[in-house]
Amino acid sequence: MKLALLGGTPVRSRPFSPWPDYDAEEESALLGVLHCRQWGGYHPAVKELERAFAEMHEVPYAVSCVNGTVALEVALRAAGVGPGDEVIVPPFTFVASATSILLCQGSPVFADIEPATLNLSPRAAEAAVTPRTRAIVVVHFGGAPAKMDAFRELAQRRNLKIIEDAAHAHGARWKGKSVGAWGDVGTFSFQSFKLITAGEGGMIVTRSDEIADFAWSYCNQGRRRDGGWFEHVRLGTNYRMTGFQAAVLQAQLRKLPHQTQIRTANLAYFRERMREFPGLTLSPEDPSAVNHPHYLVPLRYHAEHLAGVPRDRALEALGAEGIPVKPGYPYPLYRNPLFRRESGLLTRHPGWHAAQDYENLNLPEAERACRDALWLNHEVFLGDERDVDDVLRAIEKLHRQASSLLTAASAATRGPK
Ligand SMILES: *Cc1c(COP(=O)(O)O)cnc(C)c1O
């Protein structure tokens, strides 16, 4: 059958599993908060959610806040990051991993990623350490745990703090320990695409009394936990999660293990079958990872096995077949206009210094990943095997007929005679 992009019938016209997912549990949780008239951040659901989150990560403290970006900012502040400090961060991530550093007047220093996991490379991070380095932000890209033992060892040796950005990695464990609980502080996002969601929301987990106290106080107008309502011991702000969010998140948290199981089973099947299709390869399996939530399923594109068809043309073809494949990040973070001289970033804000020449930076693995990686979102793997079969059928069609895309493209460039 002809490719849908060239006028054939698409493999699939139904959508994949809807996201966010909810049922009667979220509905009654919301009504419970509504009826009790305590809608704000002091609703008991907020404390209960924090307790459940701390238990799940086997840490004494979890502090909720309004979103994952703020969670990172507060975590960095709590870890002592301030004006003049350098913080190492990968460039293949969402912008918040780096802008949170700028928000506390630290200077992001980008270090390259590992091709196998798309996570920050411990070796590249080490090479980026200077006397001004205060911390490392480690991102667990797509839910794949980063090499936390190596980062821990580096942090100890060079006296650095570790902040884990676990916005993609709810529930993941690595070498027997929860992701988020390896560093000095871990952060989570509950934004609407994420694996547990209330539309917006964030969480900080830590073992440290001081980090937890600072985080709670900063998010609560600089109050002390046991202090008076109008007693403010430090500069703080209002970053409180509402009762509505917490109640929905409690229900979402209960659903996560089952959803992770479904995705894991579907991924195992997908991985097995994908060996037939050399044009798209999956990251190798990590035997140390447990409960990998598969927030994003990254694939690398190999044009040489697909008649030389450019990646974006293949993406278009898969999209036309009804498969929502995403092109991923268009360029590494440092290529954003924000990091160019014209944005005034470094001149307008005295705490920041040009720790790196962003305009001439070229981290080869991150650059390559932006060119040849693509990904499938978690909800594609939240259905049954027939959903996965549709993805496979589209990929098979692409492999069989890749060259027809080339002829069609060149015909189009030639234009009408
Ligand atoms: C989503 C995300 C964040 C930010 O979370 P928000 O809740 O949207 O503010 C931070 N880091 C990464 C890697 C993310 O994907």
XYZ file of C-alpha atoms and ligand atoms in Angstrom:
432
model
C 0.000 0.000 0.000
C 1.192 3.484 -0.926
C 2.515 5.850 1.757
C -0.235 8.132 3.067
C 1.968 11.136 2.355
C 1.885 10.167 -1.340
C -1.864 9.629 -1.417
C -2.198 6.147 0.135
C -4.435 5.146 3.033
C -2.995 5.975 6.481
C -2.179 3.069 8.793
C -4.205 4.682 11.523
C -6.836 7.374 11.841
C -7.807 6.814 15.509
C -5.997 8.799 18.203
C -3.807 6.989 20.758
C -4.688 6.841 24.479
C -5.991 10.211 25.666
C -3.788 12.181 28.053
C -4.207 13.308 30.806
C -5.946 10.180 32.009
C -8.522 10.315 34.812
C -11.525 8.498 36.210
C -14.055 8.774 39.044
C -11.210 8.973 41.562
C -9.998 12.369 40.278
C -13.623 13.562 39.997
C -14.489 12.782 43.599
C -11.129 14.113 44.819
C -11.872 17.472 43.179
C -15.389 17.613 44.585
C -14.067 16.764 48.047
C -11.834 19.837 48.008
C -14.606 21.979 46.521
C -17.099 21.056 49.219
C -14.727 21.515 52.145
C -14.075 25.158 51.110
C -10.367 24.937 51.951
C -9.133 25.354 48.426
C -5.629 26.691 48.988
C -2.255 25.253 49.863
C -3.153 24.402 53.438
C -5.692 21.749 52.445
C -4.702 18.421 54.080
C -4.319 16.797 50.620
C -1.155 18.866 50.065
C 0.532 17.431 53.164
C -0.739 13.926 52.346
C 0.640 14.130 48.819
C 4.004 15.317 50.160
C 4.078 12.423 52.619
C 3.225 9.879 49.885
C 5.854 11.344 47.568
C 8.535 11.297 50.277
C 7.699 7.669 51.154
C 7.788 6.615 47.533
C 11.291 8.095 47.200
C 12.444 6.848 50.600
C 13.446 10.334 51.704
C 12.285 12.252 54.785
C 11.072 15.340 52.898
C 8.962 16.295 49.919
C 7.932 19.933 49.434
C 5.270 20.817 46.878
C 5.146 23.954 44.739
C 3.417 25.425 41.699
C 5.414 23.816 38.872
C 8.597 22.024 37.899
C 10.416 25.197 36.838
C 9.888 26.755 40.244
C 10.849 23.440 41.883
C 14.218 23.682 40.100
C 14.695 27.331 41.000
C 13.919 26.688 44.675
C 16.119 23.567 44.703
C 19.048 25.551 43.286
C 18.549 28.363 45.798
C 18.294 25.810 48.602
C 21.538 24.221 47.396
C 23.190 27.636 47.740
C 23.411 28.675 44.072
C 23.643 32.462 43.717
C 25.388 35.288 41.841
C 28.713 34.269 40.318
C 28.162 30.535 40.668
C 28.516 28.219 37.707
C 26.151 25.290 37.345
C 26.767 22.485 34.847
C 23.724 21.404 32.818
C 23.095 19.368 29.656
C 21.894 21.293 26.571
C 19.536 18.511 25.389
C 16.625 19.186 27.744
C 13.709 21.539 28.318
C 14.754 25.169 28.747
C 13.753 25.272 32.435
C 16.724 23.063 33.374
C 18.967 26.001 32.418
C 16.788 29.077 32.975
C 16.206 28.055 36.590
C 19.967 28.566 37.042
C 19.696 32.050 35.536
C 16.711 32.824 37.759
C 18.925 32.495 40.816
C 21.647 34.480 39.063
C 23.876 31.504 38.492
C 25.597 30.908 35.153
C 24.704 27.767 33.186
C 27.685 25.863 31.794
C 26.597 23.399 29.129
C 28.319 20.022 28.965
C 27.707 17.363 26.336
C 25.455 14.317 26.550
C 26.039 10.592 26.069
C 24.647 9.288 22.782
C 23.229 6.079 24.299
C 20.982 7.721 26.908
C 20.903 11.370 25.779
C 21.766 12.186 29.414
C 24.585 14.415 30.644
C 27.956 12.671 30.296
C 29.773 12.401 33.651
C 33.082 12.817 31.826
C 31.936 15.968 30.006
C 30.564 17.333 33.294
C 33.880 16.746 35.003
C 35.763 18.533 32.222
C 33.482 21.566 32.690
C 34.213 21.984 36.414
C 36.033 25.227 37.336
C 36.773 26.792 40.734
C 33.464 28.670 40.396
C 31.330 25.564 39.841
C 28.784 25.154 42.603
C 26.422 22.463 41.330
C 25.362 20.096 38.544
C 21.819 19.789 37.227
C 21.380 16.188 36.076
C 18.335 15.529 33.870
C 16.886 12.018 33.492
C 15.924 12.464 29.866
C 12.724 10.705 28.809
C 12.709 8.871 32.157
C 16.041 7.098 31.566
C 18.076 7.334 34.777
C 21.411 9.163 34.456
C 24.603 7.600 35.830
C 24.062 8.874 39.346
C 26.898 6.929 40.991
C 29.402 8.696 38.728
C 27.864 12.109 39.437
C 27.829 11.414 43.171
C 31.488 10.463 43.089
C 32.364 13.582 41.075
C 30.323 15.828 43.390
C 32.045 14.435 46.467
C 35.498 14.808 44.977
C 34.941 18.373 43.728
C 32.612 19.505 46.521
C 29.582 20.166 44.299
C 25.849 19.927 44.892
C 23.682 17.719 42.693
C 20.190 18.763 41.631
C 18.263 16.041 39.794
C 15.720 17.299 37.292
C 13.359 14.309 37.374
C 10.550 16.014 35.433
C 10.496 12.999 33.048
C 11.183 10.248 35.526
C 8.355 9.758 38.032
C 8.741 6.442 39.809
C 12.022 5.404 38.136
C 14.598 3.601 40.251
C 18.242 3.023 39.450
C 20.661 0.657 41.219
C 18.092 0.177 43.980
C 17.415 3.826 44.685
C 14.717 6.229 43.498
C 15.607 8.766 40.874
C 15.437 12.155 42.601
C 16.844 10.705 45.823
C 20.432 10.321 44.593
C 21.388 13.980 44.591
C 21.212 16.645 47.287
C 17.789 17.536 45.964
C 15.471 16.220 43.255
C 12.656 18.001 41.430
C 9.507 16.854 39.626
C 6.937 18.479 37.339
C 3.198 17.798 37.182
C 2.597 19.836 34.023
C -0.113 18.413 31.803
C 2.138 16.276 29.530
C 3.973 14.748 32.457
C 3.432 11.250 33.885
C 1.447 12.453 36.876
C -0.402 15.682 36.368
C -2.800 18.252 37.745
C -2.295 20.571 34.777
C 0.514 22.279 36.702
C 2.459 21.472 39.854
C 5.925 20.641 41.146
C 7.721 18.774 43.924
C 11.110 18.859 45.613
C 12.496 15.793 47.406
C 15.498 15.783 49.728
C 17.183 14.122 52.694
C 18.528 17.403 54.011
C 16.719 19.202 56.861
C 18.163 22.543 55.741
C 17.167 22.145 52.083
C 13.649 21.053 53.053
C 13.220 23.910 55.547
C 14.519 26.472 53.070
C 12.313 25.129 50.260
C 9.171 25.126 52.392
C 9.897 28.580 53.757
C 10.771 30.072 50.348
C 7.525 28.741 48.849
C 5.569 30.031 51.861
C 6.472 33.730 52.081
C 9.607 33.163 54.149
C 7.647 31.740 57.075
C 8.997 29.177 59.538
C 7.168 25.851 59.620
C 6.293 26.315 63.290
C 6.316 30.101 63.239
C 3.513 32.658 63.181
C 1.474 33.548 60.109
C 2.919 37.061 60.000
C 6.428 36.039 61.026
C 8.808 36.100 58.028
C 12.396 35.014 58.638
C 13.741 35.211 55.072
C 12.854 36.511 51.642
C 10.256 34.183 50.217
C 7.351 34.181 47.846
C 4.104 32.310 47.293
C 4.750 29.164 45.277
C 2.060 27.056 46.970
C 0.249 24.198 45.267
C -3.540 24.272 45.781
C -5.712 21.623 47.427
C -7.309 20.890 44.052
C -3.952 20.068 42.498
C -2.839 17.916 45.411
C -6.105 15.938 45.485
C -5.866 15.170 41.757
C -2.185 14.292 42.105
C -2.887 11.798 44.905
C -5.198 9.938 42.534
C -2.684 10.228 39.689
C 0.105 8.876 41.879
C -1.941 5.766 42.621
C -2.349 5.145 38.874
C 1.328 5.496 37.998
C 2.586 1.947 38.819
C -0.069 0.297 36.657
C 0.522 2.726 33.791
C 4.263 2.122 34.024
C 3.608 -1.636 33.789
C 1.536 -1.185 30.646
C 4.174 0.994 29.004
C 6.929 -1.412 30.011
C 5.125 -4.388 28.457
C 4.363 -2.474 25.264
C 7.940 -1.239 25.063
C 9.333 -4.760 25.417
C 7.217 -5.858 22.456
C 8.110 -2.731 20.454
C 11.838 -3.178 21.165
C 11.759 -6.799 20.029
C 10.010 -5.986 16.757
C 12.077 -2.881 16.035
C 15.125 -5.058 15.318
C 13.644 -5.557 11.853
C 13.924 -1.843 11.091
C 17.490 -0.535 11.038
C 16.498 2.995 10.010
C 15.233 3.771 13.511
C 17.032 2.529 16.617
C 16.078 2.607 20.285
C 18.416 3.433 23.169
C 19.957 0.277 24.632
C 18.188 -1.162 27.665
C 19.712 -0.243 31.027
C 19.737 -3.313 33.297
C 20.195 -1.054 36.368
C 16.920 0.796 35.709
C 13.686 -0.404 37.321
C 10.239 1.130 36.723
C 11.585 3.126 33.785
C 8.431 5.149 33.108
C 9.135 5.773 29.370
C 7.996 9.369 29.423
C 9.535 9.792 25.987
C 10.709 6.959 23.784
C 13.662 8.360 21.855
C 14.651 6.890 18.485
C 17.727 7.687 16.423
C 17.269 8.147 12.694
C 19.648 6.517 10.217
C 19.068 7.919 6.739
C 21.524 5.419 5.215
C 19.008 2.634 5.922
C 16.133 4.660 4.520
C 17.355 5.446 1.012
C 18.935 8.670 2.257
C 15.552 10.279 3.001
C 16.079 13.267 5.327
C 14.748 12.799 8.886
C 12.120 15.498 8.637
C 10.688 14.027 5.453
C 10.414 10.641 7.192
C 8.721 12.336 10.160
C 6.220 13.869 7.799
C 5.556 10.446 6.281
C 5.025 8.809 9.699
C 2.792 11.699 10.759
C 0.684 11.188 7.633
C 0.298 7.512 8.628
C -1.288 8.715 11.890
C 1.745 8.176 14.125
C 2.521 11.215 16.325
C 6.325 11.134 16.135
C 7.959 14.294 17.470
C 11.123 15.856 16.002
C 12.446 16.637 19.489
C 14.481 19.727 20.371
C 15.296 21.755 17.242
C 18.752 22.754 18.562
C 20.728 22.508 21.805
C 19.562 24.998 24.443
C 22.560 27.291 23.944
C 21.418 28.056 20.390
C 18.255 29.723 21.670
C 18.060 33.487 21.083
C 18.081 33.846 24.892
C 21.772 32.906 24.924
C 22.811 35.253 22.130
C 24.470 38.554 22.871
C 21.519 40.547 21.487
C 19.206 39.249 24.198
C 21.207 41.278 26.739
C 21.188 38.301 29.066
C 24.699 38.715 30.347
C 24.954 42.489 30.285
C 21.724 43.406 32.014
C 22.110 41.099 35.002
C 25.220 41.741 37.063
C 25.248 38.367 38.871
C 25.717 36.461 35.640
C 29.018 36.059 33.927
C 29.854 34.543 30.583
C 31.043 31.246 31.952
C 30.980 29.960 28.414
C 31.002 31.525 24.960
C 27.482 30.346 24.147
C 27.541 31.787 20.642
C 30.487 29.661 19.574
C 29.614 26.591 21.586
C 29.334 23.322 19.686
C 28.752 20.167 21.731
C 28.822 17.429 19.080
C 26.602 14.773 20.673
C 23.886 17.277 21.577
C 24.077 18.767 18.079
C 23.811 15.294 16.552
C 20.858 14.350 18.763
C 19.002 17.466 17.636
C 19.569 16.394 14.034
C 18.801 12.674 14.202
C 16.745 11.952 17.329
C 12.980 11.853 17.380
C 10.590 10.597 19.990
C 7.232 9.032 20.727
C 5.261 10.282 23.730
C 4.287 7.991 26.605
C 0.606 7.838 25.718
C 1.446 6.004 22.474
C 2.469 3.062 24.712
C -0.415 3.322 27.169
C -2.836 1.349 25.029
C -2.661 -2.271 23.893
C -0.521 -4.252 21.473
C -2.664 -3.181 18.521
C -1.554 0.426 19.092
C 2.068 -0.690 19.022
C 1.348 -2.746 15.895
C 0.114 0.392 14.149
C 3.343 2.206 14.981
C 5.310 -0.783 13.677
C 3.226 -0.993 10.503
C 3.921 2.660 9.740
C 7.639 2.166 10.367
C 7.616 -0.914 8.130
C 5.869 1.026 5.373
C 8.486 3.741 5.662
C 11.293 1.175 5.348
C 9.752 -0.545 2.335
C 8.934 2.622 0.423
C 11.500 5.168 1.568
C 12.840 5.615 -1.962
C 9.397 6.645 -3.233
C 9.680 9.678 -0.931
C 12.858 10.685 -2.728
C 11.369 10.457 -6.198
C 8.315 12.385 -5.079
C 10.498 15.042 -3.444
C 12.674 15.505 -6.513
C 9.605 15.582 -8.746
C 8.218 18.333 -6.544
C 11.448 20.362 -6.680
C 11.537 20.040 -10.484
C 8.066 21.449 -10.605
C 5.634 21.281 -13.521
C 7.120 21.205 -16.998
C 8.519 19.964 32.032
C 9.938 20.131 32.420
C 10.357 21.064 33.389
C 9.487 22.169 33.893
O 8.326 21.805 34.468
P 7.039 22.771 34.440
O 6.184 22.106 35.450
O 6.483 22.772 33.069
O 7.479 24.124 34.886
C 11.677 21.041 33.785
N 12.555 20.193 33.250
C 12.212 19.310 32.299
C 13.251 18.391 31.762
C 10.901 19.272 31.841
O 10.568 18.427 30.848
